[in-house]
Structures are given as structure tokens and as C-alpha cells.
Coordinates of C-alpha atoms (C1' of nucleotides) in Angstrom, one line a residue:
Chain S
M1 CA 0.0 -31.9 22.0
Q2 CA 1.4 -34.3 19.9
E3 CA 3.4 -31.7 18.5
T4 CA 6.8 -33.0 19.3
Q5 CA 8.9 -29.8 20.1
P6 CA 12.4 -29.4 18.6
V7 CA 16.0 -30.5 20.6
T8 CA 18.2 -28.8 18.5
P9 CA 19.6 -25.3 20.3
A10 CA 18.3 -23.5 16.5
G11 CA 15.0 -25.2 16.8
R12 CA 14.3 -23.8 20.1
R13 CA 15.9 -20.6 19.0
I14 CA 13.2 -20.8 16.4
V15 CA 10.6 -21.4 18.4
A16 CA 11.4 -18.5 20.9
A17 CA 11.3 -16.0 18.3
A18 CA 8.2 -17.2 16.7
E19 CA 6.4 -16.9 20.1
E20 CA 7.2 -13.4 20.2
L21 CA 6.7 -12.6 16.9
F22 CA 3.7 -14.4 15.9
Y23 CA 1.7 -13.2 19.0
E24 CA 3.1 -9.6 19.2
R25 CA 2.5 -9.0 15.4
G26 CA 0.3 -11.4 14.3
I27 CA 1.1 -14.7 12.0
T28 CA 0.4 -13.6 8.9
A29 CA 1.8 -10.3 8.9
V30 CA 5.1 -12.3 10.0
G31 CA 7.4 -14.0 7.5
V32 CA 9.3 -16.8 7.9
D33 CA 13.0 -14.3 6.8
L34 CA 11.8 -12.6 9.8
I35 CA 11.8 -15.2 12.2
A36 CA 14.9 -16.8 10.6
Q37 CA 16.7 -13.0 11.0
H38 CA 15.3 -12.4 14.8
S39 CA 16.3 -16.5 16.0
G40 CA 19.9 -15.9 14.2
V41 CA 19.1 -18.8 11.7
T42 CA 19.3 -19.4 8.0
K43 CA 16.0 -19.7 6.4
R44 CA 16.9 -23.4 5.1
T45 CA 17.3 -24.7 9.0
L46 CA 13.8 -23.2 9.5
Y47 CA 13.0 -25.6 7.1
N48 CA 14.8 -28.6 8.0
Q49 CA 13.2 -28.6 11.3
F50 CA 9.8 -27.5 10.7
G51 CA 8.9 -28.5 6.8
S52 CA 6.5 -25.2 6.6
K53 CA 4.9 -22.1 8.4
D54 CA 2.3 -23.6 9.3
H55 CA 4.1 -26.6 11.2
L56 CA 6.0 -23.6 12.9
V57 CA 2.5 -22.2 13.6
A58 CA 1.0 -25.3 15.3
A59 CA 5.0 -25.4 17.0
Y60 CA 4.5 -21.8 18.5
L61 CA 1.3 -22.6 19.8
A62 CA 2.2 -26.0 21.0
E63 CA 4.7 -24.3 23.2
R64 CA 2.7 -21.6 24.2
D65 CA 0.1 -24.1 25.6
Q66 CA 2.7 -26.0 27.5
R67 CA 4.1 -22.8 29.0
W68 CA 0.7 -21.7 30.4
R69 CA -0.5 -24.9 31.4
S70 CA 2.6 -25.4 33.2
M71 CA 2.0 -22.4 35.0
V72 CA -1.3 -23.1 35.9
R73 CA -0.2 -26.6 37.1
T74 CA 2.3 -24.7 39.4
A75 CA -0.3 -22.3 40.9
V76 CA -2.9 -24.7 41.1
D77 CA -0.7 -27.2 43.4
A78 CA 0.7 -24.4 45.1
C79 CA -2.6 -23.2 46.8
D80 CA -4.4 -25.0 50.0
D81 CA -7.6 -23.9 49.9
P82 CA -10.0 -26.4 47.8
V83 CA -12.7 -23.6 47.2
E84 CA -9.7 -20.7 46.4
T85 CA -8.0 -22.8 44.0
V86 CA -11.2 -22.8 41.5
T87 CA -10.4 -19.6 40.8
T88 CA -6.6 -20.0 40.4
P89 CA -6.5 -19.7 36.6
F90 CA -7.8 -16.1 36.9
R91 CA -5.1 -15.3 38.9
V92 CA -2.7 -16.8 37.1
L93 CA -4.0 -14.6 34.0
L94 CA -3.7 -11.6 36.3
T95 CA 0.3 -12.0 36.2
W96 CA -0.3 -13.7 32.6
S97 CA -1.4 -10.8 30.6
R98 CA 0.9 -8.4 32.3
T99 CA 3.3 -9.5 29.6
N100 CA 0.7 -10.7 27.3
T101 CA -1.2 -7.7 26.5
R102 CA -2.4 -9.0 22.8
G103 CA -5.0 -11.0 23.9
C104 CA -5.3 -14.8 23.7
A105 CA -2.6 -16.2 21.1
F106 CA -5.4 -19.1 20.7
I107 CA -8.1 -17.1 19.6
N108 CA -6.4 -14.6 17.7
A109 CA -4.5 -17.5 15.3
L110 CA -8.3 -18.7 14.9
A111 CA -9.0 -15.5 13.3
E112 CA -6.4 -15.3 10.9
L113 CA -6.4 -19.4 10.3
P114 CA -9.8 -19.8 8.9
D115 CA -9.3 -23.5 7.8
P116 CA -10.5 -25.4 10.3
S117 CA -8.3 -28.4 9.4
H118 CA -5.3 -26.1 10.5
P119 CA -3.6 -28.1 13.5
A120 CA -4.0 -24.5 15.2
H121 CA -7.8 -25.2 15.7
R122 CA -7.0 -28.3 17.4
I123 CA -4.5 -27.0 19.5
A124 CA -6.6 -23.6 20.7
A125 CA -9.8 -26.3 21.0
D126 CA -7.7 -28.6 23.2
Q127 CA -6.3 -25.9 25.2
K128 CA -10.1 -24.4 25.8
S129 CA -11.5 -27.9 26.8
W130 CA -8.4 -28.5 28.8
L131 CA -9.1 -25.4 30.9
R132 CA -13.0 -26.5 31.3
D133 CA -12.1 -30.0 32.5
L134 CA -9.5 -28.2 34.9
F135 CA -12.4 -26.2 36.1
R136 CA -14.6 -28.9 36.9
E137 CA -12.4 -31.2 38.6
L138 CA -11.4 -28.2 41.0
A139 CA -14.8 -27.7 41.5
A140 CA -15.7 -31.1 42.0
A141 CA -12.8 -31.6 44.6
A142 CA -14.3 -28.4 46.0
G143 CA -17.7 -30.2 46.8
C144 CA -19.2 -27.3 44.7
S145 CA -22.6 -28.4 43.1
G146 CA -22.8 -28.2 39.6
P147 CA -19.5 -28.7 38.7
D148 CA -20.3 -28.7 34.9
T149 CA -22.2 -26.0 34.7
L150 CA -20.1 -24.0 36.8
A151 CA -17.1 -24.9 34.9
T152 CA -18.7 -23.4 31.7
R153 CA -19.6 -20.3 33.2
L154 CA -16.0 -20.2 34.7
L155 CA -14.5 -20.5 31.8
V156 CA -16.4 -18.0 29.5
L157 CA -15.6 -15.5 32.2
H158 CA -12.0 -16.5 31.9
E159 CA -12.1 -16.0 28.0
G160 CA -14.5 -12.6 28.0
A161 CA -11.7 -11.3 30.5
L162 CA -8.9 -12.2 28.2
A163 CA -10.2 -11.2 24.8
T164 CA -11.4 -7.8 26.1
R165 CA -7.6 -7.5 27.2
P166 CA -6.3 -5.2 24.5
L167 CA -9.2 -2.6 25.5
P168 CA -9.0 -0.2 28.0
L169 CA -11.2 -1.4 30.1
D170 CA -10.6 -3.5 33.3
T171 CA -12.4 -6.1 33.1
L172 CA -10.2 -8.8 34.9
S173 CA -11.0 -7.9 38.3
E174 CA -14.7 -7.7 37.7
S175 CA -14.4 -11.1 36.1
T176 CA -12.3 -12.3 39.0
E177 CA -14.8 -11.2 41.5
L178 CA -17.7 -12.7 39.9
A179 CA -15.6 -16.1 39.3
R180 CA -15.2 -16.2 43.1
A181 CA -18.7 -15.4 43.9
L182 CA -20.2 -18.1 41.9
V183 CA -17.9 -20.6 43.3
R184 CA -18.4 -19.8 46.8
A185 CA -22.1 -19.8 45.7
S186 CA -22.1 -23.2 45.1
A187 CA -19.5 -24.4 47.2
P188 CA -20.7 -26.2 50.7
P189 CA -20.7 -24.1 53.5
R190 CA -17.4 -24.1 55.6
G191 CA -16.9 -26.3 58.8
Chain D
M1 CA -18.5 6.3 14.1
Q2 CA -17.2 9.0 12.1
E3 CA -16.3 6.8 8.9
T4 CA -18.4 8.3 6.3
Q5 CA -19.7 5.6 4.5
P6 CA -19.4 5.6 0.3
V7 CA -22.1 7.1 -0.9
T8 CA -21.7 5.6 -4.9
P9 CA -23.1 2.1 -5.8
A10 CA -19.6 0.5 -6.5
G11 CA -18.9 1.7 -3.2
R12 CA -21.2 -0.1 -1.7
R13 CA -20.6 -3.2 -3.5
I14 CA -16.7 -3.1 -2.6
V15 CA -17.8 -2.6 1.4
A16 CA -20.4 -5.3 0.8
A17 CA -17.4 -7.7 -0.6
A18 CA -14.9 -6.4 2.1
E19 CA -17.1 -7.5 4.9
E20 CA -17.8 -10.8 3.6
L21 CA -14.1 -11.8 2.4
F22 CA -12.4 -9.9 5.8
Y23 CA -14.3 -11.8 8.3
E24 CA -14.6 -15.1 6.2
R25 CA -10.9 -15.0 5.6
G26 CA -8.8 -12.7 7.4
I27 CA -8.0 -9.0 6.7
T28 CA -4.1 -9.7 6.1
A29 CA -4.8 -13.2 3.7
V30 CA -7.6 -11.3 1.4
G31 CA -5.9 -8.8 -0.9
V32 CA -7.4 -5.9 -2.4
D33 CA -7.5 -7.5 -6.0
L34 CA -9.5 -10.6 -4.2
I35 CA -12.3 -7.5 -3.2
A36 CA -12.3 -5.8 -6.5
Q37 CA -13.0 -9.0 -8.4
H38 CA -15.5 -9.7 -6.0
S39 CA -17.2 -6.7 -5.9
G40 CA -17.2 -6.6 -9.8
V41 CA -15.3 -3.5 -9.7
T42 CA -11.7 -2.3 -10.9
K43 CA -8.8 -2.1 -8.7
R44 CA -8.9 1.6 -9.5
T45 CA -12.4 2.0 -8.5
L46 CA -11.6 1.0 -5.0
Y47 CA -8.6 3.2 -4.5
N48 CA -10.5 6.3 -6.1
Q49 CA -13.0 5.3 -3.3
F50 CA -11.0 4.1 -0.2
G51 CA -7.5 5.6 -0.7
S52 CA -5.5 2.8 0.8
K53 CA -6.8 -0.8 2.3
D54 CA -6.4 0.2 5.8
H55 CA -9.2 2.5 5.0
L56 CA -11.1 0.6 3.8
V57 CA -10.7 -2.2 6.3
A58 CA -11.7 0.9 8.7
A59 CA -14.8 1.3 6.6
Y60 CA -15.4 -2.6 7.0
L61 CA -15.4 -2.4 10.7
A62 CA -17.7 0.9 10.7
E63 CA -20.2 -0.6 8.4
R64 CA -20.2 -3.9 10.4
D65 CA -20.7 -1.7 13.6
Q66 CA -23.1 0.4 12.3
R67 CA -25.6 -3.0 11.1
W68 CA -25.4 -4.8 14.6
R69 CA -26.0 -1.6 16.5
S70 CA -29.3 -1.1 14.7
M71 CA -30.1 -4.8 15.0
V72 CA -29.4 -4.4 18.9
R73 CA -31.3 -1.0 18.9
T74 CA -34.9 -3.0 17.3
A75 CA -34.9 -5.4 19.6
V76 CA -34.5 -3.6 22.6
D77 CA -37.0 -1.1 21.3
A78 CA -39.2 -4.1 20.6
C79 CA -38.6 -5.0 24.4
D80 CA -41.7 -4.3 26.9
D81 CA -40.4 -6.2 30.1
P82 CA -37.4 -3.6 31.4
V83 CA -35.7 -6.4 33.3
E84 CA -35.7 -8.6 30.1
T85 CA -34.4 -5.7 28.1
V86 CA -30.9 -5.6 30.3
T87 CA -30.4 -9.4 29.0
T88 CA -31.2 -8.6 24.6
P89 CA -27.9 -8.3 23.4
F90 CA -27.5 -11.7 24.7
R91 CA -30.6 -12.8 22.4
V92 CA -29.6 -10.7 19.8
L93 CA -26.4 -12.7 19.8
L94 CA -28.0 -15.9 19.3
T95 CA -29.7 -14.9 15.8
W96 CA -26.3 -13.3 15.1
S97 CA -23.8 -15.6 15.7
R98 CA -26.0 -18.6 13.7
T99 CA -24.5 -16.1 10.5
N100 CA -21.2 -14.8 12.1
T101 CA -19.6 -18.2 12.9
R102 CA -16.0 -16.6 13.1
G103 CA -16.1 -14.8 16.7
C104 CA -15.9 -11.2 17.1
A105 CA -14.6 -9.4 13.7
F106 CA -13.4 -6.4 16.1
I107 CA -11.6 -8.6 18.3
N108 CA -10.3 -10.5 15.0
A109 CA -9.6 -7.2 13.5
L110 CA -7.3 -6.0 16.5
A111 CA -5.4 -9.5 16.5
E112 CA -4.4 -8.8 13.2
L113 CA -3.4 -5.1 13.6
P114 CA -1.3 -4.6 16.3
D115 CA -0.3 -1.1 15.7
P116 CA -2.9 1.0 18.3
S117 CA -3.2 3.9 15.7
H118 CA -4.6 1.9 13.3
P119 CA -8.6 3.2 12.8
A120 CA -9.3 -0.4 13.5
H121 CA -8.1 0.1 17.2
R122 CA -10.8 3.0 17.7
I123 CA -13.6 1.4 16.3
A124 CA -13.3 -1.8 18.4
A125 CA -12.7 0.3 21.8
D126 CA -15.9 2.4 20.7
Q127 CA -18.0 -0.7 19.9
K128 CA -17.1 -2.4 23.3
S129 CA -17.8 0.5 25.1
W130 CA -21.1 1.6 23.6
L131 CA -22.5 -2.3 24.5
R132 CA -21.2 -1.3 27.9
D133 CA -22.9 2.0 28.3
L134 CA -26.2 0.3 26.9
F135 CA -26.1 -2.5 29.6
R136 CA -25.4 0.5 32.0
E137 CA -28.2 2.3 30.9
L138 CA -30.8 -0.5 30.4
A139 CA -29.8 -1.7 33.6
A140 CA -30.5 1.7 35.4
A141 CA -33.9 1.7 33.7
A142 CA -34.8 -1.4 35.1
G143 CA -34.2 -0.1 38.5
C144 CA -31.3 -2.9 38.9
S145 CA -28.6 -1.8 41.9
G146 CA -24.9 -1.6 41.2
P147 CA -25.3 -0.8 37.3
D148 CA -22.0 0.0 36.4
T149 CA -20.7 -3.2 37.8
L150 CA -23.1 -5.2 36.3
A151 CA -22.8 -4.0 33.2
T152 CA -19.0 -4.7 33.2
R153 CA -20.1 -8.1 34.3
L154 CA -22.5 -8.2 31.4
L155 CA -20.1 -7.3 28.8
V156 CA -17.7 -10.0 30.0
L157 CA -19.7 -12.6 29.7
H158 CA -21.1 -11.2 26.3
E159 CA -17.1 -11.2 24.7
G160 CA -16.9 -14.6 26.2
A161 CA -19.4 -15.5 24.5
L162 CA -18.5 -14.5 21.7
A163 CA -14.7 -15.0 21.5
T164 CA -15.4 -19.1 22.4
R165 CA -17.8 -19.2 19.4
P166 CA -15.1 -20.5 16.8
L167 CA -14.6 -23.7 19.5
P168 CA -17.0 -26.7 19.3
L169 CA -18.6 -25.7 23.0
D170 CA -22.1 -24.7 23.5
T171 CA -21.1 -21.6 26.0
L172 CA -23.8 -19.0 24.3
S173 CA -26.7 -20.2 26.2
E174 CA -24.8 -20.7 29.5
S175 CA -23.7 -17.4 29.5
T176 CA -27.2 -15.9 28.8
E177 CA -28.7 -17.8 31.8
L178 CA -26.0 -16.7 33.8
A179 CA -26.5 -13.1 32.4
R180 CA -30.0 -13.5 33.4
A181 CA -29.5 -14.5 36.5
L182 CA -27.3 -11.7 37.3
V183 CA -30.0 -9.2 36.2
R184 CA -32.7 -10.8 38.3
A185 CA -30.7 -10.8 41.6
S186 CA -29.8 -7.2 41.1
A187 CA -33.4 -5.9 40.2
P188 CA -35.7 -4.8 42.5
P189 CA -38.9 -7.5 42.9
R190 CA -41.5 -7.2 40.8
G191 CA -44.5 -5.4 42.2
Chain N
dA1 C1' 38.9 -43.5 7.8
dC2 C1' 34.0 -43.3 7.3
dA3 C1' 29.2 -41.9 7.6
dC4 C1' 26.0 -39.0 9.9
dT5 C1' 23.6 -34.5 11.9
dA6 C1' 23.3 -29.6 12.6
dG7 C1' 23.7 -26.2 9.8
dT8 C1' 25.6 -22.5 6.3
dT9 C1' 25.7 -19.7 2.4
dC10 C1' 23.2 -18.2 -1.4
dA11 C1' 20.9 -17.9 -5.4
dC12 C1' 16.4 -18.6 -7.0
dA13 C1' 11.5 -19.9 -8.5
dG14 C1' 6.9 -18.0 -8.6
dA15 C1' 3.5 -16.4 -6.8
dT16 C1' 1.3 -12.2 -4.4
dC17 C1' 1.2 -7.9 -2.8
dA18 C1' -0.3 -2.7 -2.0
dG19 C1' -0.3 0.5 -5.2
dT20 C1' 0.3 3.9 -9.5
dA21 C1' -0.2 5.2 -14.8
dT22 C1' -2.5 6.0 -18.6
dA23 C1' -6.0 6.5 -21.6
dC24 C1' -10.9 5.7 -22.2
dC25 C1' -16.1 5.6 -21.7
dC26 C1' -20.6 7.9 -20.6
dA27 C1' -23.7 10.1 -18.2
dA28 C1' -25.8 14.0 -15.9
dG29 C1' -25.2 19.3 -15.2
dA30 C1' -24.3 24.4 -16.3
Chain M
dT1 C1' -21.6 22.1 -25.7
dC2 C1' -18.4 21.7 -22.0
dT3 C1' -16.9 19.6 -18.1
dT4 C1' -17.0 16.6 -14.4
dG5 C1' -17.1 12.5 -12.1
dG6 C1' -17.7 7.7 -11.4
dG7 C1' -16.2 4.1 -13.7
dT8 C1' -13.2 0.8 -16.8
dA9 C1' -9.3 -1.7 -18.8
dT10 C1' -4.7 -2.8 -18.9
dA11 C1' -0.4 -2.8 -17.6
dC12 C1' 3.3 -1.7 -14.7
dT13 C1' 6.6 -1.1 -10.3
dG14 C1' 8.9 -2.6 -6.5
dA15 C1' 8.7 -5.2 -2.7
dT16 C1' 7.7 -9.5 -0.1
dC17 C1' 6.0 -14.3 0.2
dT18 C1' 7.0 -19.1 0.6
dG19 C1' 9.5 -22.6 -0.5
dT20 C1' 13.5 -25.0 -3.1
dG21 C1' 18.2 -26.7 -4.9
dA22 C1' 23.1 -27.5 -4.5
dA23 C1' 27.3 -27.1 -2.6
dC24 C1' 29.8 -26.7 1.5
dT25 C1' 31.6 -26.9 7.2
dA26 C1' 31.9 -29.0 11.4
dG27 C1' 31.3 -32.0 15.3
dT28 C1' 30.5 -36.2 16.7
dG29 C1' 30.3 -41.5 17.1
dT30 C1' 32.0 -45.7 15.3

DNA sequence: ACACTAGTTCACAGATCAGTATACCCAAGA
DNA sequence: TCTTGGGTATACTGATCTGTGAACTAGTGT
């Protein structure tokens, strides 16, 4: 993370407006004027809080990342069966993508911001590696064989389901089933 | 398809420049002036050929789609083993993504163009469903059981590998291996 | 009484954006 | 020879973009 979120009420409203507008309409297509207007704030305040549009983009992605991670963490903690827990992110994705129909915000951000030194790249990379690490930890905890390979494969399935989300295909349930099959196949037999 | 490509030399140079610039830097971030300049053409010529930036974007995606499809078709035709043929798009992806490191141009385009009535959406959807149909045909030809389910799963793996391409993770080889395992598992035993 | 902080208002700079207008050049075909 | 079409050159419109300057207001803590 490290992208410290603003503490002032105006700052929070700005990030909230940025979250919706950037994700729904695209980063480059949304101007700072529009965000200021939607958050009921002056453009001057926006720049006092974030300094530049790029930093606001970083705050937007960091906020979204944090929200998603806490959702996953909560769902993981609520799951009892260790084997089922491994595929929890896929079930979270089912809920998540009901209100987020425009695919992965981080992949989308990378599409618009080619510069690798842009903070968005690090945030996106961190998010994916966090998920991969989570898959590996959960797989190891469930006693799965080859947790490293399994984790990468689950990540690919997860991202594939997310990336094809804007398309008129139901890839989510199919990828979830395959993920569950992979986990069961590598898990030790039930005692 | 249906997006008829321009026949004049200037038109072809414009599309070529658009292909590189749009993919490398993003659609919204690249102006028509830059494309005209890179293709050694006047902006007037660009508008005479394509009418608007949106139509040029459509031509860019259609051209890219056509190029990729012919690459896949050639590789499929060159493969003898029916079972190996099913995973040919993954091997094509290995070559393709060496020079296309910014992920899927169609997913990226959808990220920037939220309007579902934009021609880019249909082109992207067509491309994905074409690939899914190809997977299903190849799976059926190889005698795989459940070619429909298998095709969707292969598509998810393919898109997952492509979507995670800009990230510092080697997901391509892992997804290729898993794809091959899936095909082998559903293929009839060798005689 | 004083200073500090968050926020407002409003004007403005400088650049870039998509798209148009006008006039011209030149080669091929009827 | 005359027309037509692809293309050039250049200037332009009107809108929008990110970002800044300067002065002002209101609350809060010391």
C-alpha cells in the first residue's frame, strides 16, 4: 500500500467520486473538474489534497485494493473447510462482479497508463502478487500438493474470469468449477 | 468483421500507425494529429478515409483481429496431431506476446470505451467468441469429451494468461501446461 | 488575540483535443 | 481535354484538459 488515504471529509468524498467515475468511464476520459463537481468540492481542494491527477489515480486504486482485500479476508475467515477456503476468492468474485461489471480496475488502469513508473503499475502488481500469495498460503494450509504451481494456476483462472467479465459469456461459473476441481485433485483425501 | 479496410496506400499507413500508437500508448491518450504525423499524412486525409476517430479505432481493432486470426489459422493448419492442435492458440500466444507486451488490445479497448454501442465492443466480443468456437471445433475434432465446457475453460485460461501479461509473473507457461493437461484428460486414449 | 488548517471562489494560463474550411496539386481515365 | 479522386498545406474553431494564483471564510486550539 503506502498510499496513505486522506483523512479529511472532502478528501474521502473525492476518492469516492473518483472510484466510481474512473472505473465506470475510464481514467483518461474523466477530468478532474468532473470529479470535483461530483464530490461537491472545488478543484482547488482536490489539488490541495492530492497534488496531481496521477496521485489521485493512485489513491483511487489503493482504496479499491483495500476494499477488495478486506472483502476477501472476511470471506476467508468465515470459511471453515480448509479445502473450500482455497477457492474463496472465486466466490467473492461472484458477489464483487455483480456491481463491478467493467472488469478488473487494475488491468484497465494499466491499459490506460503505459508508463511503468506510474504508481498504478506497482499497485496492480502488488494486488496480483498478494492474491497469488494468498492462494499459496491457503493451498498449503489445506495440505495441497504443489501449492506454488496451484496458486499460479488459480490466479490465471481468476484473472481470466475477471477479464472476460465485460463479454457476454458466463466464464465465471466455469472457471470457479475448474478451480475447485484443481484444488480437490491436489488436496489430501478426506479422513 | 465487416469493417472494410481502406485500400489506398495512405489509408494503410494510417492504420499501421494507429495500430502501434493505440496499442502502445492507449486510445484516449493518442490524438489524431499524432497518428497523422506518424503515418506521414495530413489530418485531412485521415478524416477523408475514416470520417472520425471512433471509426479509425474500429479499423485498428479489425485489422489487429484479422492479423491475429490468420496467425492462429496458419499455426492450426500446420499442426498434425489433433490433440496438440487444440492448444495451438497458446503456443501462438507465446510468439504473439513477445512483441505485444501490453496485454489484450480488445480488453484494453473496452477499458477505455465504456459505451456498449461503440463498434469496439462488438469486435472484441466477436474475437473472443471466435476463439471459443475454434477451441470447441478443435476439441470436437480431437474427439475430446465435453467440447463445450472444455472450450470455455480454455478460453478463460487463454484470457487469464493474456491479461496478466503486463505483470512480472510468468503465467503463460503455467496456463499452457494446464490447458494441455485439460485437453489430454478429456481426449480419448491413444491407439 | 493569535495562528493554523480546511475549504471556497474565481479567474487564468498553456496546452491539446476532435473536427472543419479553403485552396491547391497531380495523375489516371473518359 | 476535362473531370474526378486521392492527397497536400495551412489555418482555424470551439471545447476541454491539467494545473496555478490570490484572496477570502470559518472553525479550532492555544
